[in-house]
Amino acid sequence: MEWSDCERLTEALVFAAARHRDQRRKDADRSPYINHPIALLQVLLVEARIQGPPEVLIAALLHDILEDTATRPEELAERFGAEIRDLVLELTDDKSLPKAERKRLQIERAAGLSPKARLIALADKISNLRDLATSPPPDWDLERRRAYFDWAAAAVEPLRGTHAELERLFDLALSRRP
């Protein structure tokens, strides 16, 4: 990556940290939400060795920002460009829909994701499964955890053929199904 890409990535991290500052994960430790976007960066950059295009890494840090904060798509475009906004929009659930419908739509739309969005979606599922296996939310019983693992497997199936190492990491995370 070029120095300017590192600057943009750092700007995205600072922006995401500020926007998610009061949010917590649902895990047993109630860890800071920003740990999740950082985990995606770890999966993509360090584990899968995806060093570019930088838009993938930047959008990974911002992937939940429209869904979980008051950030508007126009603001993302102004700060990070239309491509980042569009990538984040591809990965954003419509929170006005019931949760079951949002989950169904993720599976239905997975095959139509752009190649860059597919990388982020895979990293997101890897991170979520790892967290669920190591520190499940206290109010999630065994049946609910297993159902999430099963849903994640279905959501990733249309993404097969995207990136061999990410798929290997996903399968490893999936193998920890309770």
GROMACS .gro file of C-alpha atoms in nm:
model
  178
    1MET     CA    1   0.000   0.000   0.000
    2GLU     CA    2   0.107   0.355  -0.067
    3TRP     CA    3   0.151   0.606   0.216
    4SER     CA    4  -0.168   0.788   0.110
    5ASP     CA    5  -0.359   0.460   0.145
    6CYS     CA    6  -0.225   0.418   0.498
    7GLU     CA    7  -0.344   0.770   0.577
    8ARG     CA    8  -0.692   0.692   0.442
    9LEU     CA    9  -0.702   0.365   0.637
   10THR     CA   10  -0.603   0.546   0.956
   11GLU     CA   11  -0.865   0.814   0.892
   12ALA     CA   12  -1.128   0.540   0.854
   13LEU     CA   13  -1.017   0.376   1.179
   14VAL     CA   14  -1.036   0.705   1.370
   15PHE     CA   15  -1.377   0.781   1.216
   16ALA     CA   16  -1.513   0.434   1.298
   17ALA     CA   17  -1.379   0.452   1.653
   18ALA     CA   18  -1.549   0.788   1.708
   19ARG     CA   19  -1.881   0.674   1.562
   20HIS     CA   20  -1.887   0.342   1.749
   21ARG     CA   21  -1.740   0.488   2.072
   22ASP     CA   22  -2.043   0.425   2.293
   23GLN     CA   23  -2.132   0.087   2.144
   24ARG     CA   24  -2.051  -0.256   2.283
   25ARG     CA   25  -2.049  -0.602   2.132
   26LYS     CA   26  -2.306  -0.854   2.256
   27ASP     CA   27  -2.031  -1.091   2.372
   28ALA     CA   28  -1.992  -1.203   2.732
   29ASP     CA   29  -1.725  -0.936   2.791
   30ARG     CA   30  -1.929  -0.655   2.635
   31SER     CA   31  -1.615  -0.559   2.447
   32PRO     CA   32  -1.591  -0.224   2.266
   33TYR     CA   33  -1.765  -0.242   1.928
   34ILE     CA   34  -1.461  -0.106   1.745
   35ASN     CA   35  -1.288  -0.437   1.817
   36HIS     CA   36  -1.509  -0.596   1.550
   37PRO     CA   37  -1.406  -0.373   1.255
   38ILE     CA   38  -1.045  -0.405   1.370
   39ALA     CA   39  -1.086  -0.784   1.370
   40LEU     CA   40  -1.199  -0.768   1.007
   41LEU     CA   41  -0.887  -0.572   0.922
   42GLN     CA   42  -0.679  -0.837   1.101
   43VAL     CA   43  -0.846  -1.117   0.905
   44LEU     CA   44  -0.810  -0.944   0.568
   45LEU     CA   45  -0.468  -0.783   0.601
   46VAL     CA   46  -0.274  -1.014   0.832
   47GLU     CA   47  -0.434  -1.358   0.803
   48ALA     CA   48  -0.550  -1.359   0.440
   49ARG     CA   49  -0.272  -1.120   0.329
   50ILE     CA   50  -0.509  -0.902   0.130
   51GLN     CA   51  -0.312  -0.581   0.096
   52GLY     CA   52  -0.533  -0.415  -0.157
   53PRO     CA   53  -0.716  -0.262  -0.306
   54PRO     CA   54  -0.719  -0.023  -0.010
   55GLU     CA   55  -1.092   0.035  -0.056
   56VAL     CA   56  -1.156  -0.318   0.074
   57LEU     CA   57  -0.968  -0.249   0.397
   58ILE     CA   58  -1.123   0.095   0.445
   59ALA     CA   59  -1.476  -0.032   0.380
   60ALA     CA   60  -1.413  -0.324   0.619
   61LEU     CA   61  -1.347  -0.075   0.899
   62LEU     CA   62  -1.666   0.111   0.808
   63HIS     CA   63  -1.888  -0.185   0.714
   64ASP     CA   64  -2.138  -0.144   1.001
   65ILE     CA   65  -2.129   0.234   1.028
   66LEU     CA   66  -2.448   0.308   0.833
   67GLU     CA   67  -2.637   0.025   0.998
   68ASP     CA   68  -2.536   0.096   1.358
   69THR     CA   69  -2.469   0.472   1.380
   70ALA     CA   70  -2.628   0.798   1.267
   71THR     CA   71  -2.377   0.830   0.981
   72ARG     CA   72  -2.539   0.907   0.646
   73PRO     CA   73  -2.428   0.765   0.309
   74GLU     CA   74  -2.357   1.119   0.183
   75GLU     CA   75  -2.118   1.174   0.472
   76LEU     CA   76  -1.927   0.857   0.385
   77ALA     CA   77  -1.902   0.970   0.022
   78GLU     CA   78  -1.775   1.315   0.126
   79ARG     CA   79  -1.510   1.176   0.360
   80PHE     CA   80  -1.404   0.856   0.185
   81GLY     CA   81  -1.541   0.871  -0.170
   82ALA     CA   82  -1.830   0.717  -0.359
   83GLU     CA   83  -1.664   0.376  -0.394
   84ILE     CA   84  -1.633   0.333  -0.015
   85ARG     CA   85  -1.991   0.452   0.033
   86ASP     CA   86  -2.115   0.205  -0.228
   87LEU     CA   87  -1.920  -0.085  -0.075
   88VAL     CA   88  -2.058  -0.008   0.271
   89LEU     CA   89  -2.410   0.023   0.130
   90GLU     CA   90  -2.377  -0.321  -0.030
   91LEU     CA   91  -2.308  -0.465   0.315
   92THR     CA   92  -2.569  -0.264   0.506
   93ASP     CA   93  -2.887  -0.432   0.630
   94ASP     CA   94  -3.214  -0.241   0.627
   95LYS     CA   95  -3.280  -0.211   1.001
   96SER     CA   96  -3.646  -0.129   0.935
   97LEU     CA   97  -3.700  -0.494   0.839
   98PRO     CA   98  -3.748  -0.774   1.093
   99LYS     CA   99  -3.426  -0.954   1.183
  100ALA     CA  100  -3.531  -1.282   1.019
  101GLU     CA  101  -3.601  -1.097   0.694
  102ARG     CA  102  -3.262  -0.921   0.707
  103LYS     CA  103  -3.088  -1.256   0.756
  104ARG     CA  104  -3.283  -1.411   0.467
  105LEU     CA  105  -3.192  -1.119   0.241
  106GLN     CA  106  -2.823  -1.152   0.327
  107ILE     CA  107  -2.829  -1.507   0.193
  108GLU     CA  108  -3.037  -1.410  -0.111
  109ARG     CA  109  -2.814  -1.115  -0.205
  110ALA     CA  110  -2.475  -1.274  -0.131
  111ALA     CA  111  -2.417  -1.404  -0.483
  112GLY     CA  112  -2.476  -1.056  -0.625
  113LEU     CA  113  -2.220  -0.880  -0.408
  114SER     CA  114  -1.928  -0.715  -0.583
  115PRO     CA  115  -1.592  -0.894  -0.555
  116LYS     CA  116  -1.469  -0.638  -0.299
  117ALA     CA  117  -1.785  -0.663  -0.087
  118ARG     CA  118  -1.757  -1.044  -0.094
  119LEU     CA  119  -1.414  -1.025   0.074
  120ILE     CA  120  -1.555  -0.806   0.351
  121ALA     CA  121  -1.862  -1.027   0.395
  122LEU     CA  122  -1.639  -1.332   0.439
  123ALA     CA  123  -1.420  -1.154   0.694
  124ASP     CA  124  -1.731  -1.039   0.880
  125LYS     CA  125  -1.866  -1.393   0.910
  126ILE     CA  126  -1.524  -1.523   1.022
  127SER     CA  127  -1.504  -1.259   1.294
  128ASN     CA  128  -1.861  -1.317   1.412
  129LEU     CA  129  -1.820  -1.696   1.432
  130ARG     CA  130  -1.492  -1.663   1.622
  131ASP     CA  131  -1.651  -1.427   1.872
  132LEU     CA  132  -1.956  -1.648   1.913
  133ALA     CA  133  -1.737  -1.954   1.973
  134THR     CA  134  -1.511  -1.787   2.230
  135SER     CA  135  -1.737  -1.538   2.407
  136PRO     CA  136  -2.106  -1.592   2.327
  137PRO     CA  137  -2.363  -1.341   2.445
  138PRO     CA  138  -2.485  -1.452   2.788
  139ASP     CA  139  -2.847  -1.464   2.671
  140TRP     CA  140  -2.775  -1.689   2.369
  141ASP     CA  141  -2.852  -2.051   2.448
  142LEU     CA  142  -2.691  -2.343   2.265
  143GLU     CA  143  -2.974  -2.366   2.011
  144ARG     CA  144  -2.944  -1.999   1.915
  145ARG     CA  145  -2.565  -2.022   1.878
  146ARG     CA  146  -2.598  -2.331   1.659
  147ALA     CA  147  -2.865  -2.159   1.450
  148TYR     CA  148  -2.632  -1.864   1.391
  149PHE     CA  149  -2.350  -2.095   1.279
  150ASP     CA  150  -2.593  -2.271   1.042
  151TRP     CA  151  -2.716  -1.938   0.904
  152ALA     CA  152  -2.356  -1.817   0.853
  153ALA     CA  153  -2.276  -2.135   0.657
  154ALA     CA  154  -2.577  -2.069   0.432
  155ALA     CA  155  -2.482  -1.701   0.392
  156VAL     CA  156  -2.126  -1.790   0.288
  157GLU     CA  157  -2.219  -2.069   0.045
  158PRO     CA  158  -2.292  -1.823  -0.242
  159LEU     CA  159  -1.954  -1.658  -0.172
  160ARG     CA  160  -1.755  -1.976  -0.236
  161GLY     CA  161  -1.488  -1.926  -0.499
  162THR     CA  162  -1.414  -1.571  -0.384
  163HIS     CA  163  -1.087  -1.618  -0.193
  164ALA     CA  164  -0.940  -1.955  -0.095
  165GLU     CA  165  -0.768  -1.839   0.224
  166LEU     CA  166  -1.073  -1.653   0.355
  167GLU     CA  167  -1.283  -1.960   0.284
  168ARG     CA  168  -1.033  -2.178   0.470
  169LEU     CA  169  -1.046  -1.939   0.767
  170PHE     CA  170  -1.426  -1.942   0.754
  171ASP     CA  171  -1.437  -2.322   0.748
  172LEU     CA  172  -1.201  -2.331   1.045
  173ALA     CA  173  -1.425  -2.090   1.237
  174LEU     CA  174  -1.733  -2.290   1.133
  175SER     CA  175  -1.573  -2.611   1.264
  176ARG     CA  176  -1.604  -2.461   1.614
  177ARG     CA  177  -1.984  -2.484   1.598
  178PRO     CA  178  -2.105  -2.571   1.947
   0.00000   0.00000   0.00000
